[in-house]
Amino acid sequence: AQTVTQSQPEMSVQEAETVTLSCTYDTSESDYYLFWYKQPPSRQMILVIRQEAYKQQNATENRFSVNFQKAAKSFSLKISDSQLGDAAMYFCAYRSGRGGGADGLTFGKGTHLIIQP
Amino acid sequence: DAGVTQSPTHLIKTRGQQVTLRCSPKSGHDTVSWYQQALGQGPQFIFQYYEEEERQRGNFPDRFSGHQFPNYSSELNVNALLLGDSALYLCASSWSHPNYGYTFGSGTRLTVV
């Protein structure tokens, strides 16, 4: 079974600075997808960024980028120019490439990101 | 375009009772997945429905069951509620091959007393 580990229960960063959230995963599969989701107090999970394992290029979405290290099974999220609206729980998630996604997502325990004004 | 809609938003039930939670997927999505999120934890996969059938199931007992209707909406049923079933229940919809991720609803907060 796949596991996802987020070793930072909480992170704090000054507004406008850069912060990196860590995620490691364990799998024996070669075909899979990785995601970062944001969960604000409204509770809705919002997709931040996704990465296909077969792609070597790191995904980027505006101020959000990932550092995908496949051999090390590491998938960190970098948030540049942090904004107050970035404050939320951030979850790293894994999805197998087998079965068309029928297995659902495997989530880590999350990192609570605090933005200091 | 409405996203994923879940009802009710909050619910309080007594131990031993049964509960039904509802989910309407995002327009154009045909697959619905359900997750349980205990306080302070990441969501855990319960099951996924596609073409009105349970496609895959996580490590949850048979007390948890579901249904998908022809319009792709879905229900999650939990029988014989336990105190440990208290959690946020999230519904996520997608296309059948969700390479682009899932769209989540805001969840139903279930409290069992």
mmCIF file of C-alpha atoms in Angstrom:
data_model
loop_
_atom_site.group_PDB
_atom_site.id
_atom_site.type_symbol
_atom_site.label_atom_id
_atom_site.label_comp_id
_atom_site.label_asym_id
_atom_site.label_seq_id
_atom_site.Cartn_x
_atom_site.Cartn_y
_atom_site.Cartn_z
ATOM 1 C CA ALA A 1 0.000 0.000 0.000
ATOM 2 C CA GLN A 2 1.146 3.499 -0.719
ATOM 3 C CA THR A 3 1.863 5.934 2.084
ATOM 4 C CA VAL A 4 2.281 9.706 2.103
ATOM 5 C CA THR A 5 4.217 11.473 4.850
ATOM 6 C CA GLN A 6 4.166 15.157 5.678
ATOM 7 C CA SER A 7 6.707 15.719 8.441
ATOM 8 C CA GLN A 8 5.834 19.351 9.197
ATOM 9 C CA PRO A 9 2.602 19.641 11.216
ATOM 10 C CA GLU A 10 2.850 23.428 11.108
ATOM 11 C CA MET A 11 4.839 26.058 9.221
ATOM 12 C CA SER A 12 4.916 29.819 9.651
ATOM 13 C CA VAL A 13 6.141 32.393 7.130
ATOM 14 C CA GLN A 14 6.149 36.165 6.834
ATOM 15 C CA GLU A 15 3.911 37.657 4.175
ATOM 16 C CA ALA A 16 5.731 38.067 0.836
ATOM 17 C CA GLU A 17 8.383 35.505 1.743
ATOM 18 C CA THR A 18 8.895 32.010 0.332
ATOM 19 C CA VAL A 19 8.026 28.786 2.119
ATOM 20 C CA THR A 20 8.558 25.132 1.225
ATOM 21 C CA LEU A 21 6.306 22.330 2.436
ATOM 22 C CA SER A 22 7.733 18.810 2.460
ATOM 23 C CA CYS A 23 6.161 15.555 1.331
ATOM 24 C CA THR A 24 7.573 12.083 0.892
ATOM 25 C CA TYR A 25 5.771 9.017 -0.364
ATOM 26 C CA ASP A 26 6.341 5.327 -0.589
ATOM 27 C CA THR A 27 5.289 3.263 -3.585
ATOM 28 C CA SER A 28 6.489 0.392 -5.716
ATOM 29 C CA GLU A 29 4.634 1.694 -8.764
ATOM 30 C CA SER A 30 6.179 3.601 -11.625
ATOM 31 C CA ASP A 31 2.994 5.190 -12.929
ATOM 32 C CA TYR A 32 1.318 7.595 -10.540
ATOM 33 C CA TYR A 33 0.207 11.165 -9.967
ATOM 34 C CA LEU A 34 0.969 13.536 -7.114
ATOM 35 C CA PHE A 35 -1.122 16.448 -5.931
ATOM 36 C CA TRP A 36 -1.071 19.296 -3.465
ATOM 37 C CA TYR A 37 -4.441 20.322 -2.102
ATOM 38 C CA LYS A 38 -5.258 23.345 0.042
ATOM 39 C CA GLN A 39 -8.020 23.182 2.656
ATOM 40 C CA PRO A 40 -9.021 26.569 4.105
ATOM 41 C CA PRO A 41 -11.439 26.876 7.046
ATOM 42 C CA SER A 42 -14.293 26.614 4.532
ATOM 43 C CA ARG A 43 -13.316 22.896 4.434
ATOM 44 C CA GLN A 44 -13.356 22.546 0.660
ATOM 45 C CA MET A 45 -10.270 20.864 -0.773
ATOM 46 C CA ILE A 46 -8.831 23.019 -3.549
ATOM 47 C CA LEU A 47 -6.344 21.611 -6.045
ATOM 48 C CA VAL A 48 -3.136 23.656 -5.986
ATOM 49 C CA ILE A 49 -0.879 21.726 -8.323
ATOM 50 C CA ARG A 50 -0.423 18.289 -9.864
ATOM 51 C CA GLN A 51 2.522 16.300 -11.175
ATOM 52 C CA GLU A 52 2.610 13.216 -13.379
ATOM 53 C CA ALA A 53 5.374 10.836 -12.358
ATOM 54 C CA TYR A 54 6.461 10.250 -15.961
ATOM 55 C CA LYS A 55 7.198 13.941 -16.438
ATOM 56 C CA GLN A 56 10.668 15.065 -15.415
ATOM 57 C CA GLN A 57 9.792 18.744 -15.551
ATOM 58 C CA ASN A 58 8.562 20.189 -12.274
ATOM 59 C CA ALA A 59 5.025 21.567 -12.365
ATOM 60 C CA THR A 60 4.441 25.278 -11.840
ATOM 61 C CA GLU A 61 1.223 27.227 -11.275
ATOM 62 C CA ASN A 62 1.820 30.947 -10.812
ATOM 63 C CA ARG A 63 3.372 31.369 -7.323
ATOM 64 C CA PHE A 64 3.252 27.632 -6.636
ATOM 65 C CA SER A 65 5.896 25.190 -7.823
ATOM 66 C CA VAL A 66 7.022 21.723 -6.899
ATOM 67 C CA ASN A 67 10.359 20.010 -6.541
ATOM 68 C CA PHE A 68 9.696 16.447 -7.691
ATOM 69 C CA GLN A 69 12.513 14.036 -6.914
ATOM 70 C CA LYS A 70 11.296 10.665 -8.192
ATOM 71 C CA ALA A 71 14.259 8.599 -7.047
ATOM 72 C CA ALA A 72 14.049 10.062 -3.563
ATOM 73 C CA LYS A 73 10.235 9.847 -3.599
ATOM 74 C CA SER A 74 9.997 13.455 -2.562
ATOM 75 C CA PHE A 75 7.429 16.027 -3.676
ATOM 76 C CA SER A 76 7.804 19.410 -1.995
ATOM 77 C CA LEU A 77 5.673 22.501 -2.595
ATOM 78 C CA LYS A 78 7.214 25.953 -2.815
ATOM 79 C CA ILE A 79 5.012 29.001 -2.336
ATOM 80 C CA SER A 80 6.618 32.243 -3.448
ATOM 81 C CA ASP A 81 5.518 35.723 -2.386
ATOM 82 C CA SER A 82 3.255 34.304 0.341
ATOM 83 C CA GLN A 83 -0.095 36.019 0.739
ATOM 84 C CA LEU A 84 -2.523 36.086 3.648
ATOM 85 C CA GLY A 85 -4.971 34.077 1.546
ATOM 86 C CA ASP A 86 -2.475 31.209 1.380
ATOM 87 C CA ALA A 87 -3.085 30.405 5.049
ATOM 88 C CA ALA A 88 -4.685 26.954 5.187
ATOM 89 C CA MET A 89 -4.018 23.261 5.686
ATOM 90 C CA TYR A 90 -2.008 21.802 2.830
ATOM 91 C CA PHE A 91 -2.271 18.142 1.942
ATOM 92 C CA CYS A 92 -0.022 16.107 -0.271
ATOM 93 C CA ALA A 93 -1.802 13.278 -2.097
ATOM 94 C CA TYR A 94 -0.901 10.286 -4.244
ATOM 95 C CA ARG A 95 -2.934 8.518 -6.882
ATOM 96 C CA SER A 96 -1.986 5.288 -8.583
ATOM 97 C CA GLY A 97 -1.880 5.257 -12.363
ATOM 98 C CA ARG A 98 -3.444 1.786 -12.359
ATOM 99 C CA GLY A 99 -7.141 1.258 -12.765
ATOM 100 C CA GLY A 100 -7.944 4.716 -14.032
ATOM 101 C CA GLY A 101 -7.877 6.270 -10.577
ATOM 102 C CA ALA A 102 -10.403 3.895 -9.047
ATOM 103 C CA ASP A 103 -8.283 3.564 -5.898
ATOM 104 C CA GLY A 104 -8.839 7.179 -4.998
ATOM 105 C CA LEU A 105 -6.314 9.481 -3.378
ATOM 106 C CA THR A 106 -3.975 8.663 -0.511
ATOM 107 C CA PHE A 107 -3.410 11.775 1.611
ATOM 108 C CA GLY A 108 -0.768 12.816 4.090
ATOM 109 C CA LYS A 109 -1.724 14.234 7.482
ATOM 110 C CA GLY A 110 -1.330 17.790 6.334
ATOM 111 C CA THR A 111 0.721 20.882 7.146
ATOM 112 C CA HIS A 112 -0.910 23.903 8.734
ATOM 113 C CA LEU A 113 0.504 26.995 7.022
ATOM 114 C CA ILE A 114 0.390 30.264 8.948
ATOM 115 C CA ILE A 115 1.080 33.560 7.201
ATOM 116 C CA GLN A 116 2.374 36.323 9.473
ATOM 117 C CA PRO A 117 1.391 39.833 8.297
ATOM 118 C CA ASP B 1 -21.065 26.416 -13.114
ATOM 119 C CA ALA B 2 -21.896 24.756 -9.801
ATOM 120 C CA GLY B 3 -19.147 22.725 -8.270
ATOM 121 C CA VAL B 4 -19.704 19.749 -6.014
ATOM 122 C CA THR B 5 -22.684 20.176 -3.705
ATOM 123 C CA GLN B 6 -23.063 18.237 -0.472
ATOM 124 C CA SER B 7 -25.970 18.089 1.942
ATOM 125 C CA PRO B 8 -26.519 18.534 4.760
ATOM 126 C CA THR B 9 -23.601 20.685 5.920
ATOM 127 C CA HIS B 10 -23.897 19.572 9.540
ATOM 128 C CA LEU B 11 -25.597 16.633 11.174
ATOM 129 C CA ILE B 12 -25.883 15.270 14.709
ATOM 130 C CA LYS B 13 -26.887 11.637 15.175
ATOM 131 C CA THR B 14 -27.139 9.242 18.097
ATOM 132 C CA ARG B 15 -24.984 6.149 18.382
ATOM 133 C CA GLY B 16 -26.656 3.192 16.669
ATOM 134 C CA GLN B 17 -28.643 5.301 14.239
ATOM 135 C CA GLN B 18 -28.299 5.380 10.475
ATOM 136 C CA VAL B 19 -27.370 8.377 8.340
ATOM 137 C CA THR B 20 -27.518 9.292 4.651
ATOM 138 C CA LEU B 21 -25.300 11.960 3.129
ATOM 139 C CA ARG B 22 -25.823 13.338 -0.372
ATOM 140 C CA CYS B 23 -23.573 14.614 -3.120
ATOM 141 C CA SER B 24 -24.183 16.241 -6.491
ATOM 142 C CA PRO B 25 -21.100 16.163 -8.709
ATOM 143 C CA LYS B 26 -19.714 18.973 -10.766
ATOM 144 C CA SER B 27 -21.418 19.353 -14.119
ATOM 145 C CA GLY B 28 -19.839 16.995 -16.652
ATOM 146 C CA HIS B 29 -18.306 14.671 -14.046
ATOM 147 C CA ASP B 30 -19.454 11.056 -13.966
ATOM 148 C CA THR B 31 -17.461 9.614 -11.060
ATOM 149 C CA VAL B 32 -17.977 10.224 -7.361
ATOM 150 C CA SER B 33 -15.624 9.347 -4.520
ATOM 151 C CA TRP B 34 -16.253 9.616 -0.798
ATOM 152 C CA TYR B 35 -13.684 10.386 1.888
ATOM 153 C CA GLN B 36 -13.746 10.477 5.679
ATOM 154 C CA GLN B 37 -11.641 13.146 7.366
ATOM 155 C CA ALA B 38 -11.216 12.799 11.111
ATOM 156 C CA LEU B 39 -10.201 15.880 13.072
ATOM 157 C CA GLY B 40 -6.563 16.750 12.485
ATOM 158 C CA GLN B 41 -6.074 14.049 9.869
ATOM 159 C CA GLY B 42 -5.947 13.794 6.111
ATOM 160 C CA PRO B 43 -8.970 12.404 4.261
ATOM 161 C CA GLN B 44 -9.276 8.639 3.922
ATOM 162 C CA PHE B 45 -10.772 7.020 0.840
ATOM 163 C CA ILE B 46 -14.054 5.208 1.489
ATOM 164 C CA PHE B 47 -15.169 4.196 -2.013
ATOM 165 C CA GLN B 48 -15.704 5.354 -5.573
ATOM 166 C CA TYR B 49 -18.774 5.073 -7.776
ATOM 167 C CA TYR B 50 -18.845 5.001 -11.562
ATOM 168 C CA GLU B 51 -21.710 3.985 -13.819
ATOM 169 C CA GLU B 52 -23.853 3.374 -10.732
ATOM 170 C CA GLU B 53 -21.501 0.725 -9.396
ATOM 171 C CA GLU B 54 -18.924 0.663 -6.629
ATOM 172 C CA ARG B 55 -15.653 0.664 -8.470
ATOM 173 C CA GLN B 56 -13.202 0.431 -5.594
ATOM 174 C CA ARG B 57 -13.357 0.479 -1.827
ATOM 175 C CA GLY B 58 -10.961 1.579 0.881
ATOM 176 C CA ASN B 59 -10.511 -0.031 4.281
ATOM 177 C CA PHE B 60 -13.968 0.656 5.660
ATOM 178 C CA PRO B 61 -16.490 -1.828 7.094
ATOM 179 C CA ASP B 62 -19.700 -2.858 5.373
ATOM 180 C CA ARG B 63 -21.609 -0.417 7.591
ATOM 181 C CA PHE B 64 -20.523 2.114 5.001
ATOM 182 C CA SER B 65 -22.445 1.751 1.758
ATOM 183 C CA GLY B 66 -23.276 3.947 -1.151
ATOM 184 C CA HIS B 67 -25.268 4.477 -4.233
ATOM 185 C CA GLN B 68 -24.951 6.393 -7.470
ATOM 186 C CA PHE B 69 -27.973 7.502 -9.448
ATOM 187 C CA PRO B 70 -28.360 7.810 -13.242
ATOM 188 C CA ASN B 71 -27.777 11.580 -12.971
ATOM 189 C CA TYR B 72 -24.383 10.773 -11.333
ATOM 190 C CA SER B 73 -25.378 12.084 -7.913
ATOM 191 C CA SER B 74 -24.486 9.871 -4.993
ATOM 192 C CA GLU B 75 -25.407 8.940 -1.452
ATOM 193 C CA LEU B 76 -23.265 7.664 1.386
ATOM 194 C CA ASN B 77 -25.063 5.573 3.994
ATOM 195 C CA VAL B 78 -23.633 4.653 7.371
ATOM 196 C CA ASN B 79 -25.472 2.140 9.557
ATOM 197 C CA ALA B 80 -25.131 1.435 13.276
ATOM 198 C CA LEU B 81 -23.257 4.667 13.911
ATOM 199 C CA LEU B 82 -20.316 4.621 16.303
ATOM 200 C CA LEU B 83 -18.800 7.550 18.146
ATOM 201 C CA GLY B 84 -15.709 7.047 15.979
ATOM 202 C CA ASP B 85 -17.704 7.796 12.846
ATOM 203 C CA SER B 86 -17.745 11.462 13.842
ATOM 204 C CA ALA B 87 -15.848 13.210 11.068
ATOM 205 C CA LEU B 88 -16.043 15.450 8.035
ATOM 206 C CA TYR B 89 -17.288 13.485 5.034
ATOM 207 C CA LEU B 90 -16.042 14.803 1.727
ATOM 208 C CA CYS B 91 -17.387 14.027 -1.709
ATOM 209 C CA ALA B 92 -15.165 14.425 -4.756
ATOM 210 C CA SER B 93 -16.187 14.209 -8.381
ATOM 211 C CA SER B 94 -14.157 13.670 -11.518
ATOM 212 C CA TRP B 95 -14.213 12.250 -15.010
ATOM 213 C CA SER B 96 -13.779 8.495 -15.095
ATOM 214 C CA HIS B 97 -10.044 8.884 -15.631
ATOM 215 C CA PRO B 98 -9.187 11.805 -13.333
ATOM 216 C CA ASN B 99 -5.795 12.769 -14.645
ATOM 217 C CA TYR B 100 -6.623 16.331 -13.777
ATOM 218 C CA GLY B 101 -7.513 15.671 -10.183
ATOM 219 C CA TYR B 102 -10.748 15.761 -8.332
ATOM 220 C CA THR B 103 -13.186 18.530 -7.433
ATOM 221 C CA PHE B 104 -14.216 18.418 -3.800
ATOM 222 C CA GLY B 105 -17.304 19.619 -2.015
ATOM 223 C CA SER B 106 -17.252 21.436 1.325
ATOM 224 C CA GLY B 107 -18.248 18.302 3.178
ATOM 225 C CA THR B 108 -20.787 17.193 5.742
ATOM 226 C CA ARG B 109 -19.741 17.448 9.379
ATOM 227 C CA LEU B 110 -21.198 14.407 11.162
ATOM 228 C CA THR B 111 -21.238 14.302 14.945
ATOM 229 C CA VAL B 112 -22.274 11.075 16.664
ATOM 230 C CA VAL B 113 -23.306 11.443 20.310
#
